[in-house]
Amino acid sequence: MPTIVEVAKHARVSIATVSNVIRGTRRVSPALQDRVQKAIRELDYSPNEIARSLKVKQTRMLALVLPDITNPFFPEIIRGAEDTAFDRGYFLMTANTDEQIGRERRIMSALRSYRVDGILLASAPGKDSGHIRSIMQGGISVVCLDRTVAGINTDAVLLDNVRGGRECVRHLIQGGHSKIAIITGSLSLQTGLERLRGYEEALRESDIEVDRNLVLEGDFRYESGYRLGKELLKRRVKPTAVFVCNGVMTVGVLKAFEELGVRCPEDISLATFDDLAVDRSFHPHLTAVVQPGYEMGARAATILMDRVEGKLTNEPFVVRIVPTLVVRESTRARKPRSSLRESNSIR
């Protein structure tokens, strides 16, 4: 393979000039830039990043470790982080833990071996955080994304899940619903607990008692939404509205609706945490708490790169991004019993 020395000779410039053109570290005149770029193309030169990283002790590689890469929420986070990293000359790799702490440990160990400069981490559930502490003690910056790690103080970019859950359930209450069920994510996860807390706060501020029979714990996956949706719909006394704590479970609930012939919102109102990209194919369109995934990924990547480059020297801080409630056709105001009797008598 051609070397930087050969490129410099071919372009009739110094090695430093070639380096400055490649890295953009110093201004080079347009004429010299053209000569260097032409030499690079003619020789098919590619910089030896491994050799450079050993010299400067920086790989310009970042990692994004996610719990479930098939969840439609995470591609937007990936895109935001990747675009932001690319613009600053970093390469971002992605890994999937499948919500398994053992797999997360192995991934983090491998990333340490590859000498990544920093890691964006949406941690798997579990109380063992020794591998994360070890990574940080080894000099690798970590920014928590979407959820924090108990007992470890790091920068974090999180969603205000409590506020999102509270606003969504408030909307249902304002529509006359008081018998509101919730299908949560795993309550071993911060996101699951916070969305449940928002649900409970909305009920209590309206003097509605929290009925534990209407709180069903899922795991943020399709199968749990489908199973728990069926369980709710087969009860003798059904809720008038359901709040589902992520989009993937919502798809499962909608499948249960379809199989059991339940109409939404005529028979039951449905609201979800997550705005599904495929919502246009659903009828009715879903009332949803919209998470700005792209913004979250971009903010987290910016913080991480600033840490890596020494631009941030203060104590770790937490950024809370506010979600937005978008009201659509899947929720409707519930008619009072008197109104229902009145309409029946008209028939």
XYZ file of C-alpha atoms in Angstrom:
347
model
C 0.000 0.000 0.000
C 1.229 3.518 -0.741
C 2.515 5.551 2.205
C 2.121 9.195 3.134
C 5.763 9.691 2.121
C 4.982 8.499 -1.426
C 1.947 10.792 -1.596
C 4.113 13.752 -0.565
C 6.723 12.931 -3.247
C 4.036 12.443 -5.899
C 2.410 15.792 -5.042
C 5.798 17.527 -4.595
C 4.892 18.775 -1.108
C 6.006 18.055 2.437
C 4.638 15.195 4.545
C 3.235 17.825 6.934
C 1.211 19.386 4.102
C -0.297 16.013 3.187
C -1.179 15.429 6.844
C -2.773 18.871 7.130
C -4.907 18.246 4.039
C -6.076 14.842 5.329
C -6.743 15.957 8.914
C -7.792 19.541 8.236
C -5.530 20.620 11.097
C -4.051 23.674 9.353
C -5.056 25.821 6.417
C -3.524 24.747 3.104
C -3.792 26.817 -0.080
C -6.330 25.593 -2.677
C -3.550 24.853 -5.198
C -1.665 22.606 -2.770
C -4.910 20.935 -1.655
C -5.706 20.065 -5.275
C -2.228 18.572 -5.799
C -2.438 16.469 -2.639
C -5.973 15.243 -3.400
C -4.953 14.343 -6.944
C -1.951 12.365 -5.646
C -4.163 10.557 -3.130
C -6.579 9.538 -5.918
C -3.850 8.473 -8.345
C -2.022 6.382 -5.747
C -5.267 5.127 -4.136
C -3.842 6.121 -0.772
C -5.684 5.325 2.482
C -4.351 6.633 5.836
C -3.147 4.003 8.289
C -5.489 4.809 11.164
C -4.133 2.017 13.371
C -0.601 3.409 13.214
C -1.876 6.942 13.794
C -3.979 5.904 16.796
C -0.997 4.196 18.421
C 0.996 7.378 18.014
C -1.584 9.882 19.262
C -3.376 7.451 21.623
C -6.737 8.253 20.058
C -8.682 6.091 17.595
C -11.503 8.539 16.766
C -13.825 5.578 17.176
C -16.958 5.705 19.329
C -19.403 2.948 20.225
C -23.145 2.990 20.774
C -24.336 0.073 22.918
C -28.092 -0.503 22.727
C -30.436 -2.963 24.447
C -32.568 -3.861 21.405
C -31.589 -2.664 17.966
C -34.913 -3.899 16.510
C -36.884 -1.421 18.625
C -38.072 1.327 16.194
C -37.102 4.024 18.714
C -33.379 3.322 18.524
C -32.652 3.854 14.773
C -33.384 7.574 15.211
C -30.940 7.688 18.130
C -28.336 5.894 16.010
C -28.833 8.341 13.148
C -28.507 11.395 15.383
C -25.357 10.080 17.050
C -23.793 8.879 13.798
C -24.416 12.110 11.869
C -22.995 14.208 14.698
C -19.932 11.979 15.124
C -19.262 11.867 11.372
C -19.349 15.658 11.127
C -16.530 15.817 13.683
C -14.405 13.103 12.103
C -15.384 10.180 14.351
C -16.537 6.719 13.326
C -19.447 5.214 15.268
C -19.969 1.472 15.693
C -23.134 -0.066 17.137
C -23.624 -3.131 19.340
C -26.758 -4.858 20.641
C -26.993 -6.381 24.152
C -30.476 -7.895 23.772
C -31.142 -6.575 27.314
C -28.671 -9.156 28.707
C -26.140 -7.918 31.253
C -23.748 -10.794 30.490
C -23.683 -9.900 26.815
C -23.175 -6.242 27.728
C -20.094 -7.186 29.788
C -18.567 -9.043 26.825
C -19.285 -6.166 24.445
C -17.740 -3.594 26.786
C -14.663 -5.761 27.203
C -14.268 -6.033 23.423
C -14.690 -2.271 22.978
C -11.946 -1.693 25.534
C -9.661 -4.001 23.533
C -10.459 -2.070 20.352
C -9.446 1.109 22.210
C -12.562 3.122 21.408
C -12.381 6.700 22.638
C -15.836 6.718 24.184
C -19.079 4.796 24.604
C -22.723 5.829 24.439
C -24.551 3.340 26.634
C -28.219 2.412 27.030
C -27.556 -0.156 29.722
C -29.158 -3.574 30.113
C -31.118 -4.238 33.317
C -29.067 -5.598 36.199
C -27.362 -4.570 39.420
C -23.838 -5.476 38.285
C -22.111 -2.317 37.036
C -18.503 -3.291 37.724
C -17.681 -3.612 34.023
C -18.827 -0.031 33.395
C -16.822 1.291 36.327
C -13.767 -0.611 35.031
C -14.152 0.898 31.552
C -14.265 4.404 32.987
C -11.287 3.785 35.270
C -9.415 2.691 32.146
C -9.835 6.191 30.697
C -12.755 5.567 28.338
C -15.500 8.188 28.538
C -19.080 6.927 28.964
C -22.310 8.844 28.384
C -25.513 7.126 29.481
C -28.347 7.349 26.998
C -32.070 6.855 27.688
C -31.324 5.301 31.110
C -28.699 5.742 33.822
C -26.636 3.156 35.705
C -27.251 2.989 39.453
C -24.255 3.947 41.573
C -22.191 5.399 38.709
C -21.915 9.139 38.096
C -21.698 9.828 34.364
C -22.955 12.331 31.842
C -26.398 11.291 30.646
C -28.982 12.297 28.061
C -32.414 11.144 29.166
C -36.035 11.686 28.308
C -38.389 13.189 30.879
C -40.378 9.946 31.073
C -42.383 10.992 34.127
C -43.631 14.109 32.376
C -44.452 12.211 29.182
C -46.443 9.550 31.036
C -48.225 12.143 33.175
C -49.264 14.296 30.200
C -50.572 11.289 28.284
C -52.689 9.987 31.166
C -53.931 13.518 31.914
C -55.251 13.635 28.352
C -57.190 10.403 28.947
C -58.589 11.687 32.254
C -59.671 14.942 30.621
C -61.587 12.791 28.147
C -63.656 11.379 30.981
C -61.685 8.157 31.533
C -61.024 7.006 35.079
C -60.643 3.259 34.555
C -57.273 3.494 32.761
C -54.999 0.480 32.445
C -51.245 0.684 31.902
C -48.953 -1.851 30.268
C -45.512 -0.939 31.578
C -42.066 -1.900 30.442
C -39.823 -3.884 32.756
C -39.929 -2.259 36.182
C -36.290 -3.232 36.686
C -35.522 -0.462 34.172
C -35.492 3.246 34.917
C -37.676 4.000 31.883
C -40.315 1.493 33.004
C -40.450 2.891 36.528
C -40.545 6.537 35.432
C -43.402 6.066 32.960
C -45.378 4.213 35.623
C -44.692 7.088 38.017
C -46.105 9.572 35.502
C -49.258 7.420 35.203
C -49.675 7.300 38.982
C -49.094 11.054 39.398
C -51.741 11.894 36.799
C -54.321 9.678 38.534
C -53.569 10.973 42.017
C -53.721 14.643 41.044
C -57.248 13.928 39.759
C -58.169 12.062 42.964
C -58.406 8.742 41.126
C -57.142 5.805 43.152
C -54.426 3.706 41.504
C -55.947 0.270 40.894
C -53.097 -2.270 40.948
C -55.276 -4.660 38.927
C -54.930 -2.227 36.033
C -51.108 -2.143 36.220
C -49.626 -4.898 34.037
C -45.852 -5.290 33.734
C -44.493 -6.038 30.272
C -40.919 -6.038 28.991
C -40.988 -3.470 26.149
C -41.358 -6.296 23.571
C -44.126 -7.232 21.145
C -45.018 -10.549 22.787
C -45.715 -8.972 26.176
C -47.952 -6.308 24.596
C -49.916 -8.972 22.743
C -50.259 -11.250 25.794
C -51.189 -8.511 28.266
C -53.503 -6.823 25.778
C -55.440 -10.072 25.437
C -55.512 -10.503 29.202
C -57.076 -7.051 29.656
C -59.650 -7.519 26.917
C -60.824 -10.887 28.228
C -61.679 -9.507 31.666
C -65.337 -9.280 32.585
C -64.922 -5.610 33.526
C -62.648 -3.914 31.016
C -60.864 -0.555 31.246
C -62.140 2.268 29.073
C -58.600 3.319 28.086
C -55.128 1.796 27.934
C -51.760 3.532 28.136
C -48.990 1.372 26.619
C -45.447 2.327 27.567
C -43.697 1.801 24.239
C -44.442 1.416 20.550
C -43.345 -2.202 20.158
C -45.763 -3.385 22.858
C -48.462 -1.208 21.292
C -48.206 -3.201 18.061
C -48.816 -6.336 20.123
C -51.840 -4.743 21.825
C -53.287 -3.734 18.449
C -52.944 -7.335 17.281
C -54.890 -8.439 20.362
C -57.570 -5.833 19.540
C -57.846 -7.191 16.012
C -58.102 -10.842 17.055
C -60.769 -10.161 19.682
C -62.790 -7.783 17.515
C -62.262 -4.764 19.767
C -62.684 -1.396 18.086
C -60.438 1.546 18.910
C -61.468 4.109 20.085
C -65.165 3.095 19.974
C -64.738 0.273 22.508
C -61.528 1.367 24.178
C -59.154 4.322 23.812
C -55.451 3.626 23.291
C -52.439 5.895 23.852
C -48.792 4.959 23.491
C -45.329 6.113 24.503
C -43.423 6.281 21.157
C -44.470 7.651 17.811
C -44.250 4.695 15.444
C -42.854 5.387 11.977
C -45.440 2.953 10.593
C -48.337 4.777 12.288
C -49.606 5.941 8.887
C -50.634 2.348 8.145
C -52.632 2.057 11.397
C -56.242 3.070 11.631
C -56.988 4.910 13.742
C -53.771 6.914 13.948
C -52.275 6.682 17.420
C -52.211 9.263 20.182
C -48.551 9.154 21.232
C -45.855 10.615 23.422
C -43.226 11.533 20.829
C -39.598 10.990 21.792
C -37.047 13.146 19.911
C -34.661 10.240 19.299
C -32.482 12.059 16.766
C -31.934 14.966 19.152
C -31.116 12.596 22.014
C -28.504 10.756 19.938
C -26.973 13.991 18.669
C -26.780 15.590 22.134
C -25.247 12.476 23.676
C -22.627 12.174 20.917
C -21.692 15.855 21.282
C -21.204 15.510 25.037
C -19.143 12.351 24.556
C -16.820 13.915 21.968
C -16.381 17.020 24.100
C -15.350 14.770 27.016
C -12.934 12.821 24.834
C -11.344 16.041 23.535
C -11.036 17.569 27.008
C -13.516 20.358 26.331
C -15.583 19.300 29.351
C -13.756 19.150 32.664
C -16.628 19.843 35.045
C -18.613 17.271 37.004
C -20.918 14.969 35.021
C -24.332 16.413 34.283
C -27.688 15.065 33.167
C -29.675 16.485 30.243
C -33.447 15.850 30.386
C -35.200 16.215 27.033
C -38.932 16.954 27.083
C -41.203 14.736 24.954
C -44.317 15.958 23.128
C -47.846 14.564 23.339
C -49.513 14.296 19.927
C -53.265 13.640 20.137
C -54.719 11.647 17.263
C -57.712 9.406 16.523
C -57.061 6.456 18.886
C -58.346 8.347 21.938
C -61.749 9.933 22.333
C -63.779 11.476 25.119
C -65.905 8.991 27.017
C -69.619 9.735 27.134
C -71.175 9.967 30.619
C -73.573 7.185 31.517
C -76.573 9.552 31.321
C -75.633 10.442 27.747
C -75.368 6.785 26.839
C -78.853 6.039 28.232
C -80.207 9.050 26.393
C -78.743 7.950 23.046
C -80.062 4.406 23.558
C -83.595 5.716 24.207
C -83.478 7.776 21.001
C -82.815 4.571 19.052
